[in-house]
Amino acid sequence: MLSEKMLERLNEQINNEVYSAYLYMSMSAHSTHIGLKGFANWFMVQYQEEMVHAMKIYDYINDQGGQVLLAAIKEPLTEFESPLDMFEKTLTHERFITGCINDLVDLAVEEKDHATNIFLQWFVTEQIEEEGNDNDIIARLKIVEGDGNGLLMLDKELSTRVFTPPVSSGA
Ligand code: FEO
């Protein structure tokens, strides 16, 4: 059973995750437009991962007998100066999401809501991986800055990213 406050915050987090998906879809569209299909693929996989995050919270609220309430998704950014700019904006956004997850964990601890605390640990770990991926790509984009061949090599590498659907618990 979720407190009213926790239910409200979890519903907000569904919105944050769907916004994340929308933001990365926008970055994917921009990457395609400027001829970087590998970057477009990477961001489209990220879009799919964000929808999985949203659905995890959606399912959790339902499992706890709460009501999922969806709200408007704000318009994503559409203008980017460069691939580096896209990834810097991605990292900034992911740091914001990490902060949201941390706030949710703080609330779960405060409310002694152990179930939600355990549920949120998956997101805590996921955020370490997400920020790590972004930091890694930002570092490499800084190395290849101004080098078209280097950028195309990185684009080729990012084209290999594959979305792995979550394994169903079978429950
Ligand atoms: Fe769902 Fe990128 O955090």
PDB file of C-alpha atoms and ligand atoms in Angstrom:
ATOM      1  CA  MET A   1       0.000   0.000   0.000  1.00  0.00           C
ATOM      2  CA  LEU A   2       1.310   3.392  -1.007  1.00  0.00           C
ATOM      3  CA  SER A   3       0.821   6.633   0.883  1.00  0.00           C
ATOM      4  CA  GLU A   4      -0.937   9.402  -1.035  1.00  0.00           C
ATOM      5  CA  LYS A   5       2.298  11.361  -1.208  1.00  0.00           C
ATOM      6  CA  MET A   6       4.289   8.393  -2.487  1.00  0.00           C
ATOM      7  CA  LEU A   7       1.624   7.610  -5.097  1.00  0.00           C
ATOM      8  CA  GLU A   8       1.747  11.202  -6.309  1.00  0.00           C
ATOM      9  CA  ARG A   9       5.560  11.165  -6.539  1.00  0.00           C
ATOM     10  CA  LEU A  10       5.615   7.826  -8.359  1.00  0.00           C
ATOM     11  CA  ASN A  11       3.066   9.124 -10.866  1.00  0.00           C
ATOM     12  CA  GLU A  12       5.311  12.171 -11.369  1.00  0.00           C
ATOM     13  CA  GLN A  13       8.237   9.842 -11.973  1.00  0.00           C
ATOM     14  CA  ILE A  14       6.279   8.030 -14.722  1.00  0.00           C
ATOM     15  CA  ASN A  15       5.969  11.448 -16.343  1.00  0.00           C
ATOM     16  CA  ASN A  16       9.704  12.109 -15.920  1.00  0.00           C
ATOM     17  CA  GLU A  17      10.569   8.772 -17.515  1.00  0.00           C
ATOM     18  CA  VAL A  18       8.208   9.279 -20.465  1.00  0.00           C
ATOM     19  CA  TYR A  19       9.635  12.770 -20.909  1.00  0.00           C
ATOM     20  CA  SER A  20      13.109  11.178 -20.953  1.00  0.00           C
ATOM     21  CA  ALA A  21      11.918   8.838 -23.714  1.00  0.00           C
ATOM     22  CA  TYR A  22      10.524  11.800 -25.646  1.00  0.00           C
ATOM     23  CA  LEU A  23      13.761  13.765 -25.226  1.00  0.00           C
ATOM     24  CA  TYR A  24      15.861  10.887 -26.561  1.00  0.00           C
ATOM     25  CA  MET A  25      13.437  10.335 -29.439  1.00  0.00           C
ATOM     26  CA  SER A  26      13.963  13.996 -30.302  1.00  0.00           C
ATOM     27  CA  MET A  27      17.737  13.520 -30.170  1.00  0.00           C
ATOM     28  CA  SER A  28      17.383  10.437 -32.377  1.00  0.00           C
ATOM     29  CA  ALA A  29      15.410  12.441 -34.936  1.00  0.00           C
ATOM     30  CA  HIS A  30      18.033  15.200 -34.870  1.00  0.00           C
ATOM     31  CA  SER A  31      20.856  12.654 -35.317  1.00  0.00           C
ATOM     32  CA  THR A  32      19.117  11.149 -38.344  1.00  0.00           C
ATOM     33  CA  HIS A  33      18.630  14.619 -39.778  1.00  0.00           C
ATOM     34  CA  ILE A  34      22.355  15.424 -39.583  1.00  0.00           C
ATOM     35  CA  GLY A  35      23.390  12.054 -41.059  1.00  0.00           C
ATOM     36  CA  LEU A  36      24.526  10.252 -37.904  1.00  0.00           C
ATOM     37  CA  LYS A  37      22.530   7.034 -38.060  1.00  0.00           C
ATOM     38  CA  GLY A  38      24.560   5.338 -35.322  1.00  0.00           C
ATOM     39  CA  PHE A  39      23.793   8.155 -32.874  1.00  0.00           C
ATOM     40  CA  ALA A  40      20.156   7.961 -34.003  1.00  0.00           C
ATOM     41  CA  ASN A  41      20.166   4.246 -33.170  1.00  0.00           C
ATOM     42  CA  TRP A  42      21.757   4.818 -29.756  1.00  0.00           C
ATOM     43  CA  PHE A  43      19.141   7.402 -28.800  1.00  0.00           C
ATOM     44  CA  MET A  44      16.284   5.249 -30.117  1.00  0.00           C
ATOM     45  CA  VAL A  45      17.467   2.373 -27.908  1.00  0.00           C
ATOM     46  CA  GLN A  46      17.587   4.861 -25.029  1.00  0.00           C
ATOM     47  CA  TYR A  47      14.019   5.889 -25.860  1.00  0.00           C
ATOM     48  CA  GLN A  48      12.966   2.230 -25.535  1.00  0.00           C
ATOM     49  CA  GLU A  49      14.812   1.846 -22.225  1.00  0.00           C
ATOM     50  CA  GLU A  50      13.086   4.920 -20.806  1.00  0.00           C
ATOM     51  CA  MET A  51       9.684   3.505 -21.719  1.00  0.00           C
ATOM     52  CA  VAL A  52      10.655   0.334 -19.838  1.00  0.00           C
ATOM     53  CA  HIS A  53      11.491   2.492 -16.805  1.00  0.00           C
ATOM     54  CA  ALA A  54       8.100   4.220 -17.053  1.00  0.00           C
ATOM     55  CA  MET A  55       6.303   0.866 -17.345  1.00  0.00           C
ATOM     56  CA  LYS A  56       8.140  -0.577 -14.339  1.00  0.00           C
ATOM     57  CA  ILE A  57       6.697   2.209 -12.188  1.00  0.00           C
ATOM     58  CA  TYR A  58       3.294   1.859 -13.880  1.00  0.00           C
ATOM     59  CA  ASP A  59       3.221  -1.859 -13.023  1.00  0.00           C
ATOM     60  CA  TYR A  60       4.463  -1.240  -9.484  1.00  0.00           C
ATOM     61  CA  ILE A  61       1.712   1.283  -8.757  1.00  0.00           C
ATOM     62  CA  ASN A  62      -0.886  -1.171 -10.059  1.00  0.00           C
ATOM     63  CA  ASP A  63       0.613  -4.027  -8.025  1.00  0.00           C
ATOM     64  CA  GLN A  64       0.332  -1.863  -4.912  1.00  0.00           C
ATOM     65  CA  GLY A  65      -3.334  -1.118  -5.593  1.00  0.00           C
ATOM     66  CA  GLY A  66      -2.698   2.526  -6.486  1.00  0.00           C
ATOM     67  CA  GLN A  67      -4.091   4.410  -9.456  1.00  0.00           C
ATOM     68  CA  VAL A  68      -1.850   5.415 -12.332  1.00  0.00           C
ATOM     69  CA  LEU A  69      -2.661   8.978 -13.361  1.00  0.00           C
ATOM     70  CA  LEU A  70      -0.993  10.200 -16.528  1.00  0.00           C
ATOM     71  CA  ALA A  71      -0.258  13.874 -17.172  1.00  0.00           C
ATOM     72  CA  ALA A  72       0.840  15.953 -20.162  1.00  0.00           C
ATOM     73  CA  ILE A  73       4.372  15.417 -21.409  1.00  0.00           C
ATOM     74  CA  LYS A  74       6.275  18.662 -21.933  1.00  0.00           C
ATOM     75  CA  GLU A  75       7.796  19.472 -25.298  1.00  0.00           C
ATOM     76  CA  PRO A  76      11.330  18.088 -25.629  1.00  0.00           C
ATOM     77  CA  LEU A  77      14.390  20.065 -26.713  1.00  0.00           C
ATOM     78  CA  THR A  78      14.759  20.049 -30.498  1.00  0.00           C
ATOM     79  CA  GLU A  79      17.822  22.252 -31.115  1.00  0.00           C
ATOM     80  CA  PHE A  80      21.309  20.869 -30.565  1.00  0.00           C
ATOM     81  CA  GLU A  81      24.628  22.439 -31.504  1.00  0.00           C
ATOM     82  CA  SER A  82      26.573  19.211 -31.955  1.00  0.00           C
ATOM     83  CA  PRO A  83      26.701  15.523 -30.937  1.00  0.00           C
ATOM     84  CA  LEU A  84      28.708  16.630 -27.872  1.00  0.00           C
ATOM     85  CA  ASP A  85      25.956  19.099 -26.990  1.00  0.00           C
ATOM     86  CA  MET A  86      23.360  16.301 -27.216  1.00  0.00           C
ATOM     87  CA  PHE A  87      25.319  14.090 -24.832  1.00  0.00           C
ATOM     88  CA  GLU A  88      26.044  16.919 -22.419  1.00  0.00           C
ATOM     89  CA  LYS A  89      22.312  17.667 -22.333  1.00  0.00           C
ATOM     90  CA  THR A  90      21.677  13.929 -21.850  1.00  0.00           C
ATOM     91  CA  LEU A  91      24.034  13.813 -18.858  1.00  0.00           C
ATOM     92  CA  THR A  92      22.473  16.932 -17.340  1.00  0.00           C
ATOM     93  CA  HIS A  93      19.045  15.346 -17.707  1.00  0.00           C
ATOM     94  CA  GLU A  94      20.183  12.028 -16.230  1.00  0.00           C
ATOM     95  CA  ARG A  95      21.664  13.836 -13.222  1.00  0.00           C
ATOM     96  CA  PHE A  96      18.242  15.420 -12.719  1.00  0.00           C
ATOM     97  CA  ILE A  97      16.631  11.945 -12.899  1.00  0.00           C
ATOM     98  CA  THR A  98      19.165  10.578 -10.393  1.00  0.00           C
ATOM     99  CA  GLY A  99      18.136  13.392  -8.055  1.00  0.00           C
ATOM    100  CA  CYS A 100      14.444  12.469  -8.495  1.00  0.00           C
ATOM    101  CA  ILE A 101      15.189   8.817  -7.695  1.00  0.00           C
ATOM    102  CA  ASN A 102      17.199   9.817  -4.632  1.00  0.00           C
ATOM    103  CA  ASP A 103      14.300  11.999  -3.425  1.00  0.00           C
ATOM    104  CA  LEU A 104      11.939   9.052  -3.877  1.00  0.00           C
ATOM    105  CA  VAL A 105      14.252   6.789  -1.859  1.00  0.00           C
ATOM    106  CA  ASP A 106      14.462   9.449   0.872  1.00  0.00           C
ATOM    107  CA  LEU A 107      10.652   9.550   1.013  1.00  0.00           C
ATOM    108  CA  ALA A 108      10.429   5.730   1.138  1.00  0.00           C
ATOM    109  CA  VAL A 109      12.907   5.659   4.054  1.00  0.00           C
ATOM    110  CA  GLU A 110      11.066   8.483   5.836  1.00  0.00           C
ATOM    111  CA  GLU A 111       7.753   6.646   5.467  1.00  0.00           C
ATOM    112  CA  LYS A 112       9.306   3.258   6.373  1.00  0.00           C
ATOM    113  CA  ASP A 113       7.927   2.046   3.022  1.00  0.00           C
ATOM    114  CA  HIS A 114      10.308  -0.892   2.641  1.00  0.00           C
ATOM    115  CA  ALA A 115       8.622  -2.318  -0.476  1.00  0.00           C
ATOM    116  CA  THR A 116       9.032   0.914  -2.416  1.00  0.00           C
ATOM    117  CA  ASN A 117      12.558   1.336  -1.115  1.00  0.00           C
ATOM    118  CA  ILE A 118      13.502  -2.122  -2.455  1.00  0.00           C
ATOM    119  CA  PHE A 119      11.676  -1.438  -5.734  1.00  0.00           C
ATOM    120  CA  LEU A 120      13.628   1.815  -6.194  1.00  0.00           C
ATOM    121  CA  GLN A 121      17.047   0.193  -5.697  1.00  0.00           C
ATOM    122  CA  TRP A 122      16.901  -1.076  -9.295  1.00  0.00           C
ATOM    123  CA  PHE A 123      16.635   2.552 -10.450  1.00  0.00           C
ATOM    124  CA  VAL A 124      19.511   3.654  -8.198  1.00  0.00           C
ATOM    125  CA  THR A 125      21.774   1.085  -9.902  1.00  0.00           C
ATOM    126  CA  GLU A 126      20.431   1.901 -13.351  1.00  0.00           C
ATOM    127  CA  GLN A 127      21.278   5.585 -12.903  1.00  0.00           C
ATOM    128  CA  ILE A 128      24.932   4.728 -12.169  1.00  0.00           C
ATOM    129  CA  GLU A 129      25.062   2.852 -15.484  1.00  0.00           C
ATOM    130  CA  GLU A 130      23.269   5.598 -17.408  1.00  0.00           C
ATOM    131  CA  GLU A 131      25.508   8.399 -16.164  1.00  0.00           C
ATOM    132  CA  GLY A 132      28.546   6.158 -16.765  1.00  0.00           C
ATOM    133  CA  ASN A 133      27.566   5.566 -20.408  1.00  0.00           C
ATOM    134  CA  ASP A 134      27.050   9.288 -20.963  1.00  0.00           C
ATOM    135  CA  ASN A 135      30.384  10.213 -19.339  1.00  0.00           C
ATOM    136  CA  ASP A 136      32.158   7.634 -21.504  1.00  0.00           C
ATOM    137  CA  ILE A 137      30.660   8.911 -24.764  1.00  0.00           C
ATOM    138  CA  ILE A 138      31.273  12.553 -23.787  1.00  0.00           C
ATOM    139  CA  ALA A 139      34.952  11.760 -23.144  1.00  0.00           C
ATOM    140  CA  ARG A 140      35.286  10.141 -26.562  1.00  0.00           C
ATOM    141  CA  LEU A 141      33.431  12.973 -28.306  1.00  0.00           C
ATOM    142  CA  LYS A 142      35.923  15.401 -26.782  1.00  0.00           C
ATOM    143  CA  ILE A 143      38.806  13.321 -28.180  1.00  0.00           C
ATOM    144  CA  VAL A 144      37.360  13.311 -31.727  1.00  0.00           C
ATOM    145  CA  GLU A 145      36.203  16.940 -31.660  1.00  0.00           C
ATOM    146  CA  GLY A 146      36.705  18.462 -35.125  1.00  0.00           C
ATOM    147  CA  ASP A 147      37.771  15.107 -36.609  1.00  0.00           C
ATOM    148  CA  GLY A 148      35.073  13.930 -39.061  1.00  0.00           C
ATOM    149  CA  ASN A 149      36.577  10.462 -39.456  1.00  0.00           C
ATOM    150  CA  GLY A 150      36.717   9.957 -35.708  1.00  0.00           C
ATOM    151  CA  LEU A 151      33.081  11.022 -35.421  1.00  0.00           C
ATOM    152  CA  LEU A 152      32.034   8.578 -38.150  1.00  0.00           C
ATOM    153  CA  MET A 153      33.902   5.765 -36.367  1.00  0.00           C
ATOM    154  CA  LEU A 154      32.065   6.542 -33.145  1.00  0.00           C
ATOM    155  CA  ASP A 155      28.809   6.698 -35.122  1.00  0.00           C
ATOM    156  CA  LYS A 156      29.524   3.203 -36.422  1.00  0.00           C
ATOM    157  CA  GLU A 157      30.114   1.932 -32.906  1.00  0.00           C
ATOM    158  CA  LEU A 158      26.898   3.486 -31.597  1.00  0.00           C
ATOM    159  CA  SER A 159      25.003   1.802 -34.450  1.00  0.00           C
ATOM    160  CA  THR A 160      25.662  -1.578 -32.771  1.00  0.00           C
ATOM    161  CA  ARG A 161      23.695  -0.805 -29.609  1.00  0.00           C
ATOM    162  CA  VAL A 162      20.734  -3.162 -29.313  1.00  0.00           C
ATOM    163  CA  PHE A 163      17.664  -2.843 -27.118  1.00  0.00           C
ATOM    164  CA  THR A 164      17.259  -5.805 -24.804  1.00  0.00           C
ATOM    165  CA  PRO A 165      13.666  -6.178 -23.632  1.00  0.00           C
ATOM    166  CA  PRO A 166      13.290  -6.834 -19.888  1.00  0.00           C
ATOM    167  CA  VAL A 167      12.979 -10.471 -18.881  1.00  0.00           C
ATOM    168  CA  SER A 168       9.471 -11.220 -17.697  1.00  0.00           C
ATOM    169  CA  SER A 169       9.233 -12.609 -14.164  1.00  0.00           C
ATOM    170  CA  GLY A 170       6.605 -15.010 -15.511  1.00  0.00           C
ATOM    171  CA  ALA A 171       4.366 -14.070 -12.618  1.00  0.00           C
TER     172      ALA A 171
HETATM  173 FE1  FEO B   1      15.068   6.396 -16.785  1.00  0.00          FE
HETATM  174 FE2  FEO B   1      17.518   7.593 -18.088  1.00  0.00          FE
HETATM  175  O1  FEO B   1      16.591   7.277 -16.524  1.00  0.00           O
END
